[in-house]
CSV table of C-alpha atoms in Angstrom, one decimal:
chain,number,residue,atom,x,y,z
A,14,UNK,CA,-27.5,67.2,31.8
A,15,UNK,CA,-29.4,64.7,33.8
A,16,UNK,CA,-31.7,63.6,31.6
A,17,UNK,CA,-29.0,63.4,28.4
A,18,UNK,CA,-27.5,60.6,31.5
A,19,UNK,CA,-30.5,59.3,32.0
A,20,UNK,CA,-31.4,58.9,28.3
A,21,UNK,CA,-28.3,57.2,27.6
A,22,UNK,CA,-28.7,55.1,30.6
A,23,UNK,CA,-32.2,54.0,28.7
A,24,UNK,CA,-30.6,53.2,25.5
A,25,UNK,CA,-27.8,51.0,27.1
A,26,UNK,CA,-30.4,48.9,28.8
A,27,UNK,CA,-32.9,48.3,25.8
A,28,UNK,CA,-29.7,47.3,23.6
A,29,UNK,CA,-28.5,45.3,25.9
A,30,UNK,CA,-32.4,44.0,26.5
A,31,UNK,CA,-32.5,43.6,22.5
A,32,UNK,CA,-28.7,42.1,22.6
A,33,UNK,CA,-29.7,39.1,25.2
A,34,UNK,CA,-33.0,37.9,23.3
A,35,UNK,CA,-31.2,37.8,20.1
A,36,UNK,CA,-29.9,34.0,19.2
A,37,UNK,CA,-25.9,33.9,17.8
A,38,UNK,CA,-26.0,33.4,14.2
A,39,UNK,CA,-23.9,29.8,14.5
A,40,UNK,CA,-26.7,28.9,17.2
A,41,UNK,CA,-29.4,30.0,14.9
A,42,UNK,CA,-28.1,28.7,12.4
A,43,UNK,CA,-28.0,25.0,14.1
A,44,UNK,CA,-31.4,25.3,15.5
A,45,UNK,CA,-32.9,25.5,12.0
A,46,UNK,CA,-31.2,22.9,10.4
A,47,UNK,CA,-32.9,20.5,9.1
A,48,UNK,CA,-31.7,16.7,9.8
A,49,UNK,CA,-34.3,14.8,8.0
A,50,UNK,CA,-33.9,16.9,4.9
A,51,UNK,CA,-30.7,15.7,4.0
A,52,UNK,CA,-30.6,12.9,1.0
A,53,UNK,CA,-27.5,11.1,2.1
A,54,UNK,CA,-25.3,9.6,-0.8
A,55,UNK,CA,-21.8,7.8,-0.8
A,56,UNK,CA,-19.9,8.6,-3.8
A,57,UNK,CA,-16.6,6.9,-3.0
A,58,UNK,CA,-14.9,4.4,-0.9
A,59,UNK,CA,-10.8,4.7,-1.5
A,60,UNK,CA,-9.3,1.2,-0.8
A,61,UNK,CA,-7.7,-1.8,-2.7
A,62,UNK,CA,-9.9,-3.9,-5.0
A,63,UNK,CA,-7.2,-7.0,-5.5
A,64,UNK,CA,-5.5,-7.6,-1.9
A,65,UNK,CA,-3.6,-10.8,-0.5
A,66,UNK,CA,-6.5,-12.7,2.1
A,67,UNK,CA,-3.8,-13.6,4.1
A,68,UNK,CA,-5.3,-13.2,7.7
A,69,UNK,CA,-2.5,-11.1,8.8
A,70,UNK,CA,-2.2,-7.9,7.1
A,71,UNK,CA,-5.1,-5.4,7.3
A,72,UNK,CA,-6.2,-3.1,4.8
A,73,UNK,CA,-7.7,0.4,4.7
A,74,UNK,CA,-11.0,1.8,3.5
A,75,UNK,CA,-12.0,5.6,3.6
A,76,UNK,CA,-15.0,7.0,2.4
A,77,UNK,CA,-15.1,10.1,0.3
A,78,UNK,CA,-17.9,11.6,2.1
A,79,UNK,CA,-17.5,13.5,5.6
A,80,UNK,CA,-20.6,15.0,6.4
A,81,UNK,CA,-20.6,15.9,9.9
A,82,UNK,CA,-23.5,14.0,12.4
A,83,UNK,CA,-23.5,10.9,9.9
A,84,UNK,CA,-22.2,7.6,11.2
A,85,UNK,CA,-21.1,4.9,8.8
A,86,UNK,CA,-21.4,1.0,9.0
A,87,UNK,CA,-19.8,-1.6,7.2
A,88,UNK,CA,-20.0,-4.8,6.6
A,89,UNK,CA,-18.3,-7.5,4.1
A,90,UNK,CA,-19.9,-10.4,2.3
A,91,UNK,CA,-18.3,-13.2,0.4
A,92,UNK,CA,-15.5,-14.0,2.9
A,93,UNK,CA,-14.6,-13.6,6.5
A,94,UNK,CA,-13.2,-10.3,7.9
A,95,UNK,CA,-12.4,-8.7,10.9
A,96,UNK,CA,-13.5,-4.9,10.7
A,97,UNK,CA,-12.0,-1.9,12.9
A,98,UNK,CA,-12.4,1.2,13.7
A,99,UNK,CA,-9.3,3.7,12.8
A,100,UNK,CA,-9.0,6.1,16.0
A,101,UNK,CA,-9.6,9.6,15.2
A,102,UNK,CA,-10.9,8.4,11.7
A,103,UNK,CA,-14.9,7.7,11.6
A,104,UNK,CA,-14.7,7.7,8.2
A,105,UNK,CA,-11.9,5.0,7.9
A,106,UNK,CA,-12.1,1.9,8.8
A,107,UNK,CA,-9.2,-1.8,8.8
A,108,UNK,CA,-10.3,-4.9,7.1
A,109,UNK,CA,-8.5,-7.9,8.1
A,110,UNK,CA,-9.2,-10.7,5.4
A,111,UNK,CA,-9.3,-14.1,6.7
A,112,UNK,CA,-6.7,-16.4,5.4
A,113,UNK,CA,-7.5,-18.6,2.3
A,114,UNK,CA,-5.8,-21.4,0.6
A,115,UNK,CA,-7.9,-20.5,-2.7
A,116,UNK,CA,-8.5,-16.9,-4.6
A,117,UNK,CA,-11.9,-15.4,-3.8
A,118,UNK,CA,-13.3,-13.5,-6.6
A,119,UNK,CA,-16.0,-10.0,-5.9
A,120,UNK,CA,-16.0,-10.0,-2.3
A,121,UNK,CA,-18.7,-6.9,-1.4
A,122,UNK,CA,-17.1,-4.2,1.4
A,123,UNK,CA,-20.2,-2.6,1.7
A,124,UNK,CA,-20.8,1.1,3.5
A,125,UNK,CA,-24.1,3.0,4.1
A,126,UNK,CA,-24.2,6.6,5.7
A,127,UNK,CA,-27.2,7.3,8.3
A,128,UNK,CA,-27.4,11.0,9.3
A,129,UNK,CA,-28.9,12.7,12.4
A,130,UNK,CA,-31.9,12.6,11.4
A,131,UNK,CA,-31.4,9.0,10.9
A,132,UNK,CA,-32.2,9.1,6.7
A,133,UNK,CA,-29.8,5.5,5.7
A,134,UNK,CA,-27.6,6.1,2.0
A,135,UNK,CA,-27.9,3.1,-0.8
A,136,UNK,CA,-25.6,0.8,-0.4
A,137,UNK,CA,-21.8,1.7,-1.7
A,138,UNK,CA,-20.4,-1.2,-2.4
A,139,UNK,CA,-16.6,-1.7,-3.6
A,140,UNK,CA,-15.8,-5.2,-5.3
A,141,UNK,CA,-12.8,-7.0,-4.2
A,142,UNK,CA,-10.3,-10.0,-5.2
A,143,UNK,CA,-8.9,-11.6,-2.5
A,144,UNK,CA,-5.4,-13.8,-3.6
A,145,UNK,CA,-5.1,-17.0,-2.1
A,146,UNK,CA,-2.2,-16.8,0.7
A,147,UNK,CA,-0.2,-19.0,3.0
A,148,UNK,CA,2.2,-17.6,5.6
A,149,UNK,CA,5.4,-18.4,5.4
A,150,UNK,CA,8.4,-17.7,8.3
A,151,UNK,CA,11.4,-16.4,7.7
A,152,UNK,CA,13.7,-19.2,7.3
A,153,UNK,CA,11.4,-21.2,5.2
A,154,UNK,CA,12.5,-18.9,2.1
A,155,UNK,CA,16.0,-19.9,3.1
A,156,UNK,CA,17.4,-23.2,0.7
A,157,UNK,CA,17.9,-23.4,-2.9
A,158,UNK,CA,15.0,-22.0,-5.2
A,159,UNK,CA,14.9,-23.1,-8.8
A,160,UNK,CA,14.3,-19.9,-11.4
A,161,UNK,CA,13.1,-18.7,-14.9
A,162,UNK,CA,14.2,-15.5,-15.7
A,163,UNK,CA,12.3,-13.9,-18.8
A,164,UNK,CA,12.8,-10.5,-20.5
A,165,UNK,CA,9.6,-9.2,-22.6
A,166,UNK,CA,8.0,-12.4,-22.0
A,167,UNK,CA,11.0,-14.4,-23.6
A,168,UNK,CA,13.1,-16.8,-21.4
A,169,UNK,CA,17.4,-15.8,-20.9
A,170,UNK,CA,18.0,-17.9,-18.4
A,171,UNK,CA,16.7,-20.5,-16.1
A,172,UNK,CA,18.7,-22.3,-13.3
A,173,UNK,CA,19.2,-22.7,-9.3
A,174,UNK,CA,20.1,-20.2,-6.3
A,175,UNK,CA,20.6,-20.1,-2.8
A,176,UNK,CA,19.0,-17.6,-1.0
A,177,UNK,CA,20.4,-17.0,2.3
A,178,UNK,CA,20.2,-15.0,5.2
A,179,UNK,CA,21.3,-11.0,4.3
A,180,UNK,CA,20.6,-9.8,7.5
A,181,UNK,CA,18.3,-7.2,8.9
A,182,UNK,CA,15.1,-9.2,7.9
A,183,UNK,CA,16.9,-9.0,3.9
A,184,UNK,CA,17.4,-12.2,1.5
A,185,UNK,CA,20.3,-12.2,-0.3
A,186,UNK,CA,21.0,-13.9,-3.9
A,187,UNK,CA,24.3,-13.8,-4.2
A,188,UNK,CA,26.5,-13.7,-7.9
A,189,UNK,CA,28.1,-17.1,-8.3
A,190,UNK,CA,31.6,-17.0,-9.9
A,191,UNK,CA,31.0,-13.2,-10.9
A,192,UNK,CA,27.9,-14.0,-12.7
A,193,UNK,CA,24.9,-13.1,-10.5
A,194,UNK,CA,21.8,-14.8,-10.0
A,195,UNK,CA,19.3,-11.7,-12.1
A,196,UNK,CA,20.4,-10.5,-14.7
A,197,UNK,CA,23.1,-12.8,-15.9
A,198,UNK,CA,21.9,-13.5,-19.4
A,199,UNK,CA,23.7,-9.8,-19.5
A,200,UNK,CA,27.0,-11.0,-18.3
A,201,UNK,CA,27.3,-13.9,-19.7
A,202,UNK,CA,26.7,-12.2,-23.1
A,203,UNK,CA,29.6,-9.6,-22.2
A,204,UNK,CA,32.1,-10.8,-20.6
A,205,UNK,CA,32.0,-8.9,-17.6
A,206,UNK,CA,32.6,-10.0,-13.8
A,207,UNK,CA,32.1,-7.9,-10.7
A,208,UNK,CA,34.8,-6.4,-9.0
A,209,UNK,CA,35.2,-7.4,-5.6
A,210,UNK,CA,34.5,-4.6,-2.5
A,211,UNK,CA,32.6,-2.7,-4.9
A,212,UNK,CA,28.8,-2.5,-3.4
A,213,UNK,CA,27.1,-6.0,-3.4
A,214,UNK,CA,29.7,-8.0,-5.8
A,215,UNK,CA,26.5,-8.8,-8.0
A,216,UNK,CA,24.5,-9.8,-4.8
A,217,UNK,CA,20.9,-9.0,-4.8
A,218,UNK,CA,19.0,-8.7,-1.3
A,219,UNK,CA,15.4,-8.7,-1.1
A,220,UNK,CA,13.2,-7.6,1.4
A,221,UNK,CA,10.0,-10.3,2.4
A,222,UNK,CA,7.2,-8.9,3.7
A,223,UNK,CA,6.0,-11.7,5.9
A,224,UNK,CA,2.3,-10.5,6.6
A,225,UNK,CA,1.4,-8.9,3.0
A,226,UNK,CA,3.2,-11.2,0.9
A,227,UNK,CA,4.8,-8.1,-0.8
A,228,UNK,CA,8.8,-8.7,-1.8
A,229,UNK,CA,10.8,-5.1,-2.0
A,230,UNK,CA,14.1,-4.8,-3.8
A,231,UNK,CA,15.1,-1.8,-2.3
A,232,UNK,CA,17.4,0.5,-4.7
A,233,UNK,CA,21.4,-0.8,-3.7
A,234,UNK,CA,24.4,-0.2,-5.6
A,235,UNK,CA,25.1,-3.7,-7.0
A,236,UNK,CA,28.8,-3.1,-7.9
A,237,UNK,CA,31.6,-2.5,-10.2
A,238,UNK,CA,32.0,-4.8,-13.3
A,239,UNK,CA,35.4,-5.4,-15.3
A,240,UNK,CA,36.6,-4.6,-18.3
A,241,UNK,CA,34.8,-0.9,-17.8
A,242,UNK,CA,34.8,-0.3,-15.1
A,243,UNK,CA,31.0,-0.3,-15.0
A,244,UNK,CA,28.6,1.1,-12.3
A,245,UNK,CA,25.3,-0.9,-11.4
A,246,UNK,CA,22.3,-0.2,-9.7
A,247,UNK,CA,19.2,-2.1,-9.3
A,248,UNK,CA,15.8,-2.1,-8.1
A,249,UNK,CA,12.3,-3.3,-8.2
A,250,UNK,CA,9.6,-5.4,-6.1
A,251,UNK,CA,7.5,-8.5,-6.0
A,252,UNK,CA,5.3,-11.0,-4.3
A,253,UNK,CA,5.3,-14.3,-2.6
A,254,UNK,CA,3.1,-17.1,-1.9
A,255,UNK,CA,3.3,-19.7,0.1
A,256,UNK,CA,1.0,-22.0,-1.2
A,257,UNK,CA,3.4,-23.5,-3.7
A,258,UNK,CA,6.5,-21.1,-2.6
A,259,UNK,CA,7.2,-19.3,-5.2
A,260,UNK,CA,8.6,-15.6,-5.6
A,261,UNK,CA,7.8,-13.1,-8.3
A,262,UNK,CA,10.7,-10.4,-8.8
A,263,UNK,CA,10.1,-7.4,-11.7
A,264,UNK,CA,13.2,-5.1,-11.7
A,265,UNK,CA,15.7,-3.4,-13.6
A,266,UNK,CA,19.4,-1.9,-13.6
A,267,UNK,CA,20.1,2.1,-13.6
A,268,UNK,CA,23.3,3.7,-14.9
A,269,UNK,CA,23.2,5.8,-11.1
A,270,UNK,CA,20.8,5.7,-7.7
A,271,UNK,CA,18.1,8.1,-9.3
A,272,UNK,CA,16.1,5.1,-10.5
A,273,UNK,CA,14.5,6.3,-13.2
A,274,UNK,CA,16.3,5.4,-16.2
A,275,UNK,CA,16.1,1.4,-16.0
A,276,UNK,CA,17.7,0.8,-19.3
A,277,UNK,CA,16.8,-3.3,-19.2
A,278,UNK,CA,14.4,-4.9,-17.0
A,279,UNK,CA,13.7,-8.6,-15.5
A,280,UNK,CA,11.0,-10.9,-14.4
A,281,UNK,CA,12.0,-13.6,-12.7
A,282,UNK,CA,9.7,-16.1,-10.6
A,283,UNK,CA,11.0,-18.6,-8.1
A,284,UNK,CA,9.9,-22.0,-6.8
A,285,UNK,CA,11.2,-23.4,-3.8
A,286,UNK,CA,12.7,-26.7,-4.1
């Protein structure tokens, strides 16, 4: 009986001997990786390749590879930038374009990958077309802007509005007479006015975005028309640029608020006056 104890009192202490020589598999593992055998090699940089330099807006770029130990640096060529890290990102990073008063054609964002062993990538490099861009404030789109409305390239209506304040950072174009200010080569064609307390009247309100030079036409129930009566909706977007002030609007007009049925649909651009 003693010795079958003091066997197994042997056998516990050589495996546990045997147990703390032997290296974890993930620590093993780690210790025989290789660093400087790695080939590093970018295969894609997600980000915009036509964007407004408008000095106030940054833009994101993210890099398709993640390998873990690399570090990335960027640079850009061809036009001033501001570049900055994205917290909890290292693969992401912000590119403010300096403003310009002119387009700027193939700007180079350029990323290379180094790993731990400190083996650099080839150059990725992503080819961009910066729009010329000059801020403008809030109430400078406020006045009367003249317009040319076209449908399929073709012009139905040209003519003046005044955009005023809609509130809550929105522009409003309102319907003159019941004939509002998009779409009115439709009205005028049939007859029909908008009934009044019946969503906008035939307003429009636009959203600016003052940093991106974006313009959203949110989706809003744009009224009630006589004889009918006749439900409206509209929608689209746009830009804006303040180098000559003028406003591009694309949208068209839904049957109901799913949006997906535009049955005619509108450019129109704006110039300031």
């Amino acid at each position: 009986m003693k010795k079958s104890i003091f066997f197994t009192i042997v056998i516990l202490a050589v495996v546990s001997m045997l147990n703390s020589c032997t290296t974890p598999p993930m620590e093993a593992a780690q210790e025989s990786y290789d660093y400087d055998a790695i080939i590093p090699k970018i295969f894609a940089v997600d980000g915009p390749t036509q964007t407004a330099a408008s000095g106030l807006a940054p833009v994101r770029y993210v890099t398709s590879t993640r390998r873990g130990g690399s570090t990335l640096t960027w640079t850009v060529t061809g036009h001033g930038a501001t570049i900055t890290a994205v917290e909890g990102d290292a693969f992401a990073i912000d590119i403010l374009f300096d403003q310009s008063d002119v387009d700027v054609d193939d700007v180079q964002v350029t990323c290379v990958e180094t790993t731990m062993g400190g083996v650099s990538s080839d150059p990725f490099v992503v080819l961009v077309d910066l729009k010329k861009f000059k801020p403008m404030s809030f109430d400078q789109f406020l006045g009367d802007w003249s317009f040319v409305e076209t449908v399929d390239g073709e012009e139905v209506a040209t003519g003046t509005v005044t955009i005023t304040d809609g509130g809550g950072g929105t522009l409003k174009l309102p319907a003159v007479d019941g004939i509002p200010t998009l779409m009115s080569h439709i009205f005028l064609g049939w007859g029909e006015s908008f009934q009044a307390g019946h969503g906008n009247d035939g307003a429009v309100y636009i959203t600016p975005n003052l940093a991106s030079g974006a313009v959203a036409i949110n989706g809003q129930y744009w009224g009630q028309t006589l004889p009918g009566p006749y439900d409206y909706w509209i929608h689209g977007d746009g830009n804006w640029e303040g180098i000559n002030q003028t406003m591009t609007l694309s949208y068209g007009i839904d049957w109901d608020d799913s949006y997906s049925d535009s049955w005619t649909a509108s450019v129109m651009v704006l110039t300031k006056l």
